[in-house]
XYZ file of C-alpha atoms in Angstrom:
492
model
C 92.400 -0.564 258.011
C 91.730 0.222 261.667
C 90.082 3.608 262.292
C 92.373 6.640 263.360
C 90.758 8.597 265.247
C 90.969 12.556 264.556
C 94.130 12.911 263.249
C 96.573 15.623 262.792
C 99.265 15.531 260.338
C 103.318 15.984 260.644
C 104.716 17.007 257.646
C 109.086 16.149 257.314
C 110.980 18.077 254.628
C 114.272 16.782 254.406
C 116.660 19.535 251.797
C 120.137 19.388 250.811
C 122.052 21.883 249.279
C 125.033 21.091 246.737
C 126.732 24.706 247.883
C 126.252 24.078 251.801
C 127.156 20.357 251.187
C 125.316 18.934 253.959
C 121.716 17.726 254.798
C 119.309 20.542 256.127
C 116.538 18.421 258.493
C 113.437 19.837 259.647
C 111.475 17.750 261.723
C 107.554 19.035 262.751
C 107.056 16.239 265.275
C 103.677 16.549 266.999
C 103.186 13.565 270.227
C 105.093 10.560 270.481
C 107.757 9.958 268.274
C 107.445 6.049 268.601
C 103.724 6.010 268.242
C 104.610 7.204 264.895
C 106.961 4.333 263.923
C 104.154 1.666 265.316
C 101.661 3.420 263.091
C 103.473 3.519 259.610
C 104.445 0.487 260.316
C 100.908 -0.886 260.678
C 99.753 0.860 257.582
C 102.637 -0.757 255.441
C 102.530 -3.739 256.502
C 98.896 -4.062 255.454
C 99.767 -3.050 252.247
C 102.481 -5.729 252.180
C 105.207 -3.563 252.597
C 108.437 -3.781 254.434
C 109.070 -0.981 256.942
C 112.781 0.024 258.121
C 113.062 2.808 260.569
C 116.384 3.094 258.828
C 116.099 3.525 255.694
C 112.368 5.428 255.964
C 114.076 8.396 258.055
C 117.685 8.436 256.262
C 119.071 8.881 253.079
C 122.467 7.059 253.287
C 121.528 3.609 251.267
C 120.787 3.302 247.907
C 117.585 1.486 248.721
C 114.171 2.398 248.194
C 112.063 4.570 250.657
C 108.507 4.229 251.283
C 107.042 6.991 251.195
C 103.651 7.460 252.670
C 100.972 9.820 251.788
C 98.113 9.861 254.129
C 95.094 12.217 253.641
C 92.027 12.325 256.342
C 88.844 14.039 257.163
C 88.461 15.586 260.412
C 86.692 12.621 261.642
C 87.467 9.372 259.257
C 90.065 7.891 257.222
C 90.028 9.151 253.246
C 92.579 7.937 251.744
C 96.245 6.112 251.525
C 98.424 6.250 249.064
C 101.943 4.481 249.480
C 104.824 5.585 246.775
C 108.134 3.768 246.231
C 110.682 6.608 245.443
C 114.474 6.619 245.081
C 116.907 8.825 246.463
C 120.531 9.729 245.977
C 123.199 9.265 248.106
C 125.010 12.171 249.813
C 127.904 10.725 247.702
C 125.737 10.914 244.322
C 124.250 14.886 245.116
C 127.900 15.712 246.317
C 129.462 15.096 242.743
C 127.140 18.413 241.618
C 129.184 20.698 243.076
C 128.168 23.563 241.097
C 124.339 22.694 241.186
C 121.841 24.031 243.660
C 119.629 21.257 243.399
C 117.384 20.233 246.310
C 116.728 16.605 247.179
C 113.214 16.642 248.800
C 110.745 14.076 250.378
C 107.756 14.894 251.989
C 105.899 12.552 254.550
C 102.710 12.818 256.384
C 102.034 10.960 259.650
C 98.791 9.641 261.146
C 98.513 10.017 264.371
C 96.146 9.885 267.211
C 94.800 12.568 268.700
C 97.512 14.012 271.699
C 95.017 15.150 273.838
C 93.293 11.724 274.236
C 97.428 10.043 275.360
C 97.537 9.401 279.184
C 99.065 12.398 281.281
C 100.388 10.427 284.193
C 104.118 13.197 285.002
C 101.560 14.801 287.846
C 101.172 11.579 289.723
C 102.898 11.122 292.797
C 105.840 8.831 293.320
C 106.310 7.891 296.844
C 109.213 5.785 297.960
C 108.200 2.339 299.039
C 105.267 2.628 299.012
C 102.514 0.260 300.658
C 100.193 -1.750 298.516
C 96.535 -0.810 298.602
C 93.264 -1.265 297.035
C 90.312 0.483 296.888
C 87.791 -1.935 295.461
C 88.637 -3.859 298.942
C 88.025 -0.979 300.901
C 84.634 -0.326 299.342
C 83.503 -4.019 299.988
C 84.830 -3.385 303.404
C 82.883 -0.020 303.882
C 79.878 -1.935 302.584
C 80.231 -5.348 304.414
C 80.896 -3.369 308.121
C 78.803 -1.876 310.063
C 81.452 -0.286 312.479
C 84.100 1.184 309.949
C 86.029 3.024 313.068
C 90.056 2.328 313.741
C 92.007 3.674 316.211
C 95.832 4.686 315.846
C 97.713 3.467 318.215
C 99.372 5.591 319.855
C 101.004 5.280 323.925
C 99.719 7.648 326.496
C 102.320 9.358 326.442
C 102.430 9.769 322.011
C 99.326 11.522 322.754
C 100.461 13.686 325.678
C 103.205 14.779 323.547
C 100.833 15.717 320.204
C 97.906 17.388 322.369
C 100.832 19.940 323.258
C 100.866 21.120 319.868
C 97.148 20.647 318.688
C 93.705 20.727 320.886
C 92.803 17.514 321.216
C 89.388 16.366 319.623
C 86.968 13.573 320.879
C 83.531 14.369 319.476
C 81.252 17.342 318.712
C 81.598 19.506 321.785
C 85.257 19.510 321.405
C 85.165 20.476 317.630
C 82.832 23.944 319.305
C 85.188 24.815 321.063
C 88.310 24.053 318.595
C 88.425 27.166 316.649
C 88.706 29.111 320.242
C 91.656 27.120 321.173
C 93.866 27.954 317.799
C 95.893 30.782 317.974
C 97.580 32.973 315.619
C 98.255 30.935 312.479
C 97.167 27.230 314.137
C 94.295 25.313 311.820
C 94.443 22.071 313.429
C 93.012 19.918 316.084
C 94.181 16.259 316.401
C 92.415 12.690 317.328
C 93.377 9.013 316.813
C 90.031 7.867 316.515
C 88.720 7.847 312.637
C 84.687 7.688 313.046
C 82.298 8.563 310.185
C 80.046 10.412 313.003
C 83.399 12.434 313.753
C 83.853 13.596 310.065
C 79.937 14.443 309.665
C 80.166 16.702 312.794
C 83.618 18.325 311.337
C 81.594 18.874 307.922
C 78.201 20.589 309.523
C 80.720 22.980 310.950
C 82.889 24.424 308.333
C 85.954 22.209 309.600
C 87.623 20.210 306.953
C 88.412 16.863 307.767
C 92.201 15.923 306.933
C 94.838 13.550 308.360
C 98.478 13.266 308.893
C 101.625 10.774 308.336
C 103.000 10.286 311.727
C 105.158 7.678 309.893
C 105.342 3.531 309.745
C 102.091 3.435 308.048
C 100.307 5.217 310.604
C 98.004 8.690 310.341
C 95.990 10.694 312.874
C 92.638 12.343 312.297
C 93.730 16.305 312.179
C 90.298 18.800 311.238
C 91.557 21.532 310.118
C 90.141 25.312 310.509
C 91.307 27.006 308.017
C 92.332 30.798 308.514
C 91.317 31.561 304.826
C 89.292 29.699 302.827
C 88.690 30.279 299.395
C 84.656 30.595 298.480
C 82.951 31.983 295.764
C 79.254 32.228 295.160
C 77.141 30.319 292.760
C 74.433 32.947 291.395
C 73.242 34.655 288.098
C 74.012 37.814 288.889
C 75.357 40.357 291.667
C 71.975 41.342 292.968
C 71.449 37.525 293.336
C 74.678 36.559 295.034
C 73.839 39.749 297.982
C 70.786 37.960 299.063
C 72.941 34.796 300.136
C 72.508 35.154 303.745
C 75.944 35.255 305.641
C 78.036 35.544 302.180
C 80.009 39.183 301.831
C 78.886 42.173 300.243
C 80.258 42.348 296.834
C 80.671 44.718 294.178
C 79.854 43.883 290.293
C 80.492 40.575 289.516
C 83.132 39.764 292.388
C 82.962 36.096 293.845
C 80.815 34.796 290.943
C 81.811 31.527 289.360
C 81.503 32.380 285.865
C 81.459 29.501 282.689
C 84.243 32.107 281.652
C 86.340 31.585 284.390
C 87.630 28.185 283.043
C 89.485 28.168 279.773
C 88.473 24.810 278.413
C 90.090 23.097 275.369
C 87.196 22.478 272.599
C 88.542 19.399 271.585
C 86.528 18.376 274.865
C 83.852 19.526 274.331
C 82.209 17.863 270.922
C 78.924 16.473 270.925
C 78.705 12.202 270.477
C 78.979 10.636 267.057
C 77.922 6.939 266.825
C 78.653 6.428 262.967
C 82.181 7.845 263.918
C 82.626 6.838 267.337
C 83.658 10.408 267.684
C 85.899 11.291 271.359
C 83.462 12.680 273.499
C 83.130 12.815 277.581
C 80.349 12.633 279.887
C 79.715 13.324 283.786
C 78.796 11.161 286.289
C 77.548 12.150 289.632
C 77.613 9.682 293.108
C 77.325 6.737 290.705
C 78.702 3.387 292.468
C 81.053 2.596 289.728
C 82.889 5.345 289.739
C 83.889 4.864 293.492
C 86.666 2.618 292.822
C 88.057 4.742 289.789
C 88.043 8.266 291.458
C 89.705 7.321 294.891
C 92.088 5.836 292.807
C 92.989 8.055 290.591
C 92.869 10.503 293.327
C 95.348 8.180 295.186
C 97.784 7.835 291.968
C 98.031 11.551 291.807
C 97.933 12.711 295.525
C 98.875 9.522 297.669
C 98.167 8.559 301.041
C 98.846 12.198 302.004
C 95.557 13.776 303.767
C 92.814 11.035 302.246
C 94.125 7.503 303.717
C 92.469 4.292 304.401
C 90.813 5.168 307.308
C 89.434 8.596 306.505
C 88.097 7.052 302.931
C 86.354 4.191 304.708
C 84.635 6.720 306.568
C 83.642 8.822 303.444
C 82.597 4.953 302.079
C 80.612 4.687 305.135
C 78.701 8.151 304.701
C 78.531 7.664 300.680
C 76.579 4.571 301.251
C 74.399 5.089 304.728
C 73.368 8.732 303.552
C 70.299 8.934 306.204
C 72.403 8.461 309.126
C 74.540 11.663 308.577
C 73.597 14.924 307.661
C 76.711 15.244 305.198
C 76.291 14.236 301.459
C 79.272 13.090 299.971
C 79.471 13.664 296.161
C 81.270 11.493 293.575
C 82.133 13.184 290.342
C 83.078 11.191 287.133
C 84.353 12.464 283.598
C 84.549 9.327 281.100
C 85.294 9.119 277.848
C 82.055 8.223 276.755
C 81.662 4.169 275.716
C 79.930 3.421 272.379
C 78.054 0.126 271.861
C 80.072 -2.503 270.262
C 83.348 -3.684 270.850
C 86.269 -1.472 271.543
C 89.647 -2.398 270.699
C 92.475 -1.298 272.716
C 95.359 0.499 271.020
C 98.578 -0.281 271.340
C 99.827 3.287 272.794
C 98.916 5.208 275.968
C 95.731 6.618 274.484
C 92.365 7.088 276.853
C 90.308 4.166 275.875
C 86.121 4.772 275.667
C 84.759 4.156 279.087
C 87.704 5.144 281.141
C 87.925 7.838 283.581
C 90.078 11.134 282.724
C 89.218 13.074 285.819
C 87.120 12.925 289.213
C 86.193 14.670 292.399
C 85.148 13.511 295.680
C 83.787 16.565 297.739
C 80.730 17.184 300.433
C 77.127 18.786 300.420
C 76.756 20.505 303.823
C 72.698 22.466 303.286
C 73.096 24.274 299.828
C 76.548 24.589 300.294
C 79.279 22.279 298.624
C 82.758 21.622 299.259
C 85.322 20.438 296.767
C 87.493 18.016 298.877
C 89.920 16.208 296.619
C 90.687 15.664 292.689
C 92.558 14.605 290.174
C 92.466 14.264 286.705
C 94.838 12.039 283.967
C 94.267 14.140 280.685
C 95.450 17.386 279.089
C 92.720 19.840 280.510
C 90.734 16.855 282.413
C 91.142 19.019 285.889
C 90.076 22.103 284.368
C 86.707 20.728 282.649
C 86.293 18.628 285.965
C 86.072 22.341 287.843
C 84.126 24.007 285.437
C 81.330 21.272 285.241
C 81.508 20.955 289.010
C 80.719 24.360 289.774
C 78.145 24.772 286.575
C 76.753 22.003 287.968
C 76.399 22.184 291.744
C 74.937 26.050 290.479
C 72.061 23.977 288.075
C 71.136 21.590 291.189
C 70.414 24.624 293.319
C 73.838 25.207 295.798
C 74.419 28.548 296.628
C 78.003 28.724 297.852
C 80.619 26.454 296.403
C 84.150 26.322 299.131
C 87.184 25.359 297.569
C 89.490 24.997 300.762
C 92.620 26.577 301.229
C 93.439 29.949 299.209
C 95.808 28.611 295.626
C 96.617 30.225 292.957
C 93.836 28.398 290.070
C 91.408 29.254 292.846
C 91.733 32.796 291.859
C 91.023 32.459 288.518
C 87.218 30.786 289.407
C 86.720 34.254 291.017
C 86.984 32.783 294.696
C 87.185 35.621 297.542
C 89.669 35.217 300.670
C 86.717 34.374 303.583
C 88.423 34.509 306.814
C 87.833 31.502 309.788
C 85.137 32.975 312.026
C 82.922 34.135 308.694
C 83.493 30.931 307.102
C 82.106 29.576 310.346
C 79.140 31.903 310.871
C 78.010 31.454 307.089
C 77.880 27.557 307.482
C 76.550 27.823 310.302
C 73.723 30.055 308.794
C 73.471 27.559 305.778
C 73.493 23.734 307.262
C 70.349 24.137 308.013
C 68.760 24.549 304.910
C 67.516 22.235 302.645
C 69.126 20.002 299.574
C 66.563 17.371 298.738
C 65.652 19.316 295.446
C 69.812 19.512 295.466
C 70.084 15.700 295.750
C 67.647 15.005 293.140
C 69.097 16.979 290.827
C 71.664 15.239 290.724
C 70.783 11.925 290.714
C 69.597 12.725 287.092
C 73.789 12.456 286.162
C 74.087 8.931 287.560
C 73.280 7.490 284.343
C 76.028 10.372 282.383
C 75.220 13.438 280.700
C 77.049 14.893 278.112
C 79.385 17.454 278.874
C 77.991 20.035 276.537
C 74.158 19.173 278.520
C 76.050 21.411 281.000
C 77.643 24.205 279.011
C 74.791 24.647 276.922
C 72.628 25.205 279.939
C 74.774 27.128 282.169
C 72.895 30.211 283.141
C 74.255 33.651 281.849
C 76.040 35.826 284.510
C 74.213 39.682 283.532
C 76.703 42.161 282.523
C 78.055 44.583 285.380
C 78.355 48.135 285.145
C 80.885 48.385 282.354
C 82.459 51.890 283.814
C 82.593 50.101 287.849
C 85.684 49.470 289.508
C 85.735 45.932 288.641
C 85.579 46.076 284.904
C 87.821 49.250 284.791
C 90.560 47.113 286.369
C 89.862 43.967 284.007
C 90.451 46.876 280.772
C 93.872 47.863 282.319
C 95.064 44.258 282.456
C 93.995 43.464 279.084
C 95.278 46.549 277.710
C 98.406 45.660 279.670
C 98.851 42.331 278.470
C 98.184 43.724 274.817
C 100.880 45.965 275.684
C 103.318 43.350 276.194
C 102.631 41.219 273.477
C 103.006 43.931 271.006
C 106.396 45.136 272.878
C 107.495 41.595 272.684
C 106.672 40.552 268.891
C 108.170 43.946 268.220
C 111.691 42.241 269.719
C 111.428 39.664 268.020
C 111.099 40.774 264.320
């Protein structure tokens, strides 16, 4: 019998009623319905048993149901039973009229584990799209010594564009950039894609993106953004004021917190060899991983602001670190891989060894930036933030930027930093160094457990508990208890 790995069980009651004269059907269905059917009929048919979707979930024939009775531990199969019972007919329980007797069957389903099925409704779908592949780009980023394309564009294509954005051609230009925007403008433009061009865009607090000008094509566009969402990576309040060119804060404002994240604990479980238990583990700038991130990345996002030419310049940087002052950072959540075989189920389920989130993002001094991510799991994106910033806190960063101002972003306690004090605090911070930064996390190219993390996060000290701050967090809670009481109140 193949082992099911932590299972939940779905329990059917199917009633009738002589007085109602028709079939009541409750169905608990938890995950997918034909995973179910595929699994009973494993289990039967390794019991010898014939299996009829039919007959198994109706009660029209006069023909014998299997019934199955599964019973499991939280972390290994206990025990199958399989009955042979028979039911009436409708037409048999309809000649009681006067009889209240209930026709019942009960039947428990194995099944795997919904959180560890394949989340893939996020993912981009982009009309014709155009075949790519990222393993070819990486051999092509390390083969090359020159990685830099041009767009093509006519004279007068770039005429035309330089009207709406500042043309940029190399480090003096990208100075003077954030002068030149106006009002609500972000961008600059170039056709040139050059990993020296992205480094100098990093070292200044200018994120570098790119745009579809259509037919295949994109242009190098740095953007400056007007808001940018930061938040601080210290132990406490008193800690996060001595960050030189961060705001002033009150309490526990602009502190990632552990807390911040809800994260599901079926994620979080410690390795199990005798079980092969579901577990996860990080990865950090490991060379494997390249081909898996930027692809998942690219399954979820598509060639929208991170195409070909802009990733082989971040393949450029990732593997000729001395030449630019930029470190990029690879991030990797697998399922973690136990020795021996594994055998690959027949259903959309995350197989050991494969990746269920990742994050490409930038070291600029001790301050990192979350580029791009993407995750293909029920809560993979969350626990890819939360060990992101718990770990880029551990390895000594003192500011973590998240880009533009979202909603999630709020919830990691990220402030609104406007353009010329994002600038000036980068500017303050390039400078400084990351090799203990770097080492650090060199220590996760060979995986660490999630929980290594958790367990090890530091402790954020309590604020004031009568301050601003917490006063305001009492009201909401008191006003969300509020609501919940008002609505369970409507509904009984």
């Amino acid at each position: 019998m193949k082992y099911v790995q932590q299972i939940y069980s779905t329990v059917i009651l199917r009633t009738w009623t002589a007085k109602r004269r028709r079939m009541d059907v409750n169905l608990f269905c938890h995950g997918n319905f034909g995973f179910l059917l595929q699994v009973l009929k494993r289990l039967l048919k390794n019991f010898g048993q014939e299996f009829s979707s039919e007959s198994f979930f109706s009660c029209n024939s006069n023909s014998c149901c299997c019934c199955c009775l599964i019973f499991f531990f939280p972390d290994h199969l206990a025990l199958i039973l399989l009955l042979c019972t028979s039911f009436f007919t409708q037409e048999d329980i309809f000649q009681k009229k006067k009889r209240k007797d209930t026709a019942f069957f009960c039947t428990t389903f194995a099944m795997c584990s919904t959180y560890l099925l394949r989340v893939e409704s996020h993912f981009r779908v982009i009309p014709n799209d155009q075949p790519y592949s990222i393993t070819d780009e990486i051999e092509q980023a390390k083969s090359s010594r020159d990685v830099r394309s041009f767009t093509p564009l006519t004279r007068e294509g770039i005429q035309h564009i330089s009207k709406f954005y500042p043309p940029v051609k190399n480090a003096a230009d990208l100075d003077e950039l954030p002068k030149k925007l106006k009002g609500t403008e972000e961008f600059g433009f170039s056709p040139l894609f050059d990993p020296a061009l992205v480094d100098e865009c990093c070292q200044r607090g200018i994120f570098p993106l790119t745009q579809d000008i259509g037919r295949g094509f994109h242009i190098f566009m740095p953007k400056v953004h007007k808001i940018r969402a930061v938040c601080a990576l210290a132990a406490s309040p008193s800690e996060r004021n001595t960050i030189s060119g961060f705001p002033f804060c009150e309490d526990d404002e602009a502190i990632f917190r552990r807390s911040c994240v809800g994260l599901s604990r079926k994620l979080l479980k410690d390795p199990d060899e005798s079980t092969r238990r579901p577990c996860f583990e990080m990865f950090i700038n490991r060379k494997e991983d390249l081909a898996d991130v930027f692809t998942l990345i690219r399954k979820q996002h598509g060639e929208d602001w991170l195409c070909k030419p802009l990733r082989l310049c971040l393949f450029h940087m990732f593997f000729n670190p001395e030449k630019y002052g930029t470190k990029i950072v690879i991030t990797a959540i697998r399922r973690r891989k136990y020795d021996g075989e594994t055998e690959k189920p027949d259903y959309e389920e995350i197989i050991e060894g494969e990746l269920v989130a990742g994050e490409v993002g930038f070291l600029v001094g001790d301050v990192y930036s979350s580029a791009s991510g993407a995750y293909c799991i029920n809560g993979g994106g969350s626990l890819q933030l939360c060990l992101t910033g718990l770990c880029m806190h551990a390895a000594g960063c003192r500011v973590w930027d998240l880009g533009m101002v979202m909603d999630y972003k709020n919830t990691l306690n990220c402030i609104e930093m406007p353009r010329m004090k994002w600038l000036k605090l980068v500017a303050a911070r390039r400078s400084n160094p990351n090799t203990s930064i770097q080492k650090y996390l060199q220590e996760f190219e060979c995986g660490r457990s999630v929980n290594y993390l958790l367990q090890r996060s530091p402790v954020v000290q309590n604020t004031n508990p009568d301050s601003k701050a917490q006063q305001k967090k009492r009201l909401k809670a008191e006003a969300r208890a509020r609501r919940k009481n008002e609505k369970d109140s409507a509904d009984s």
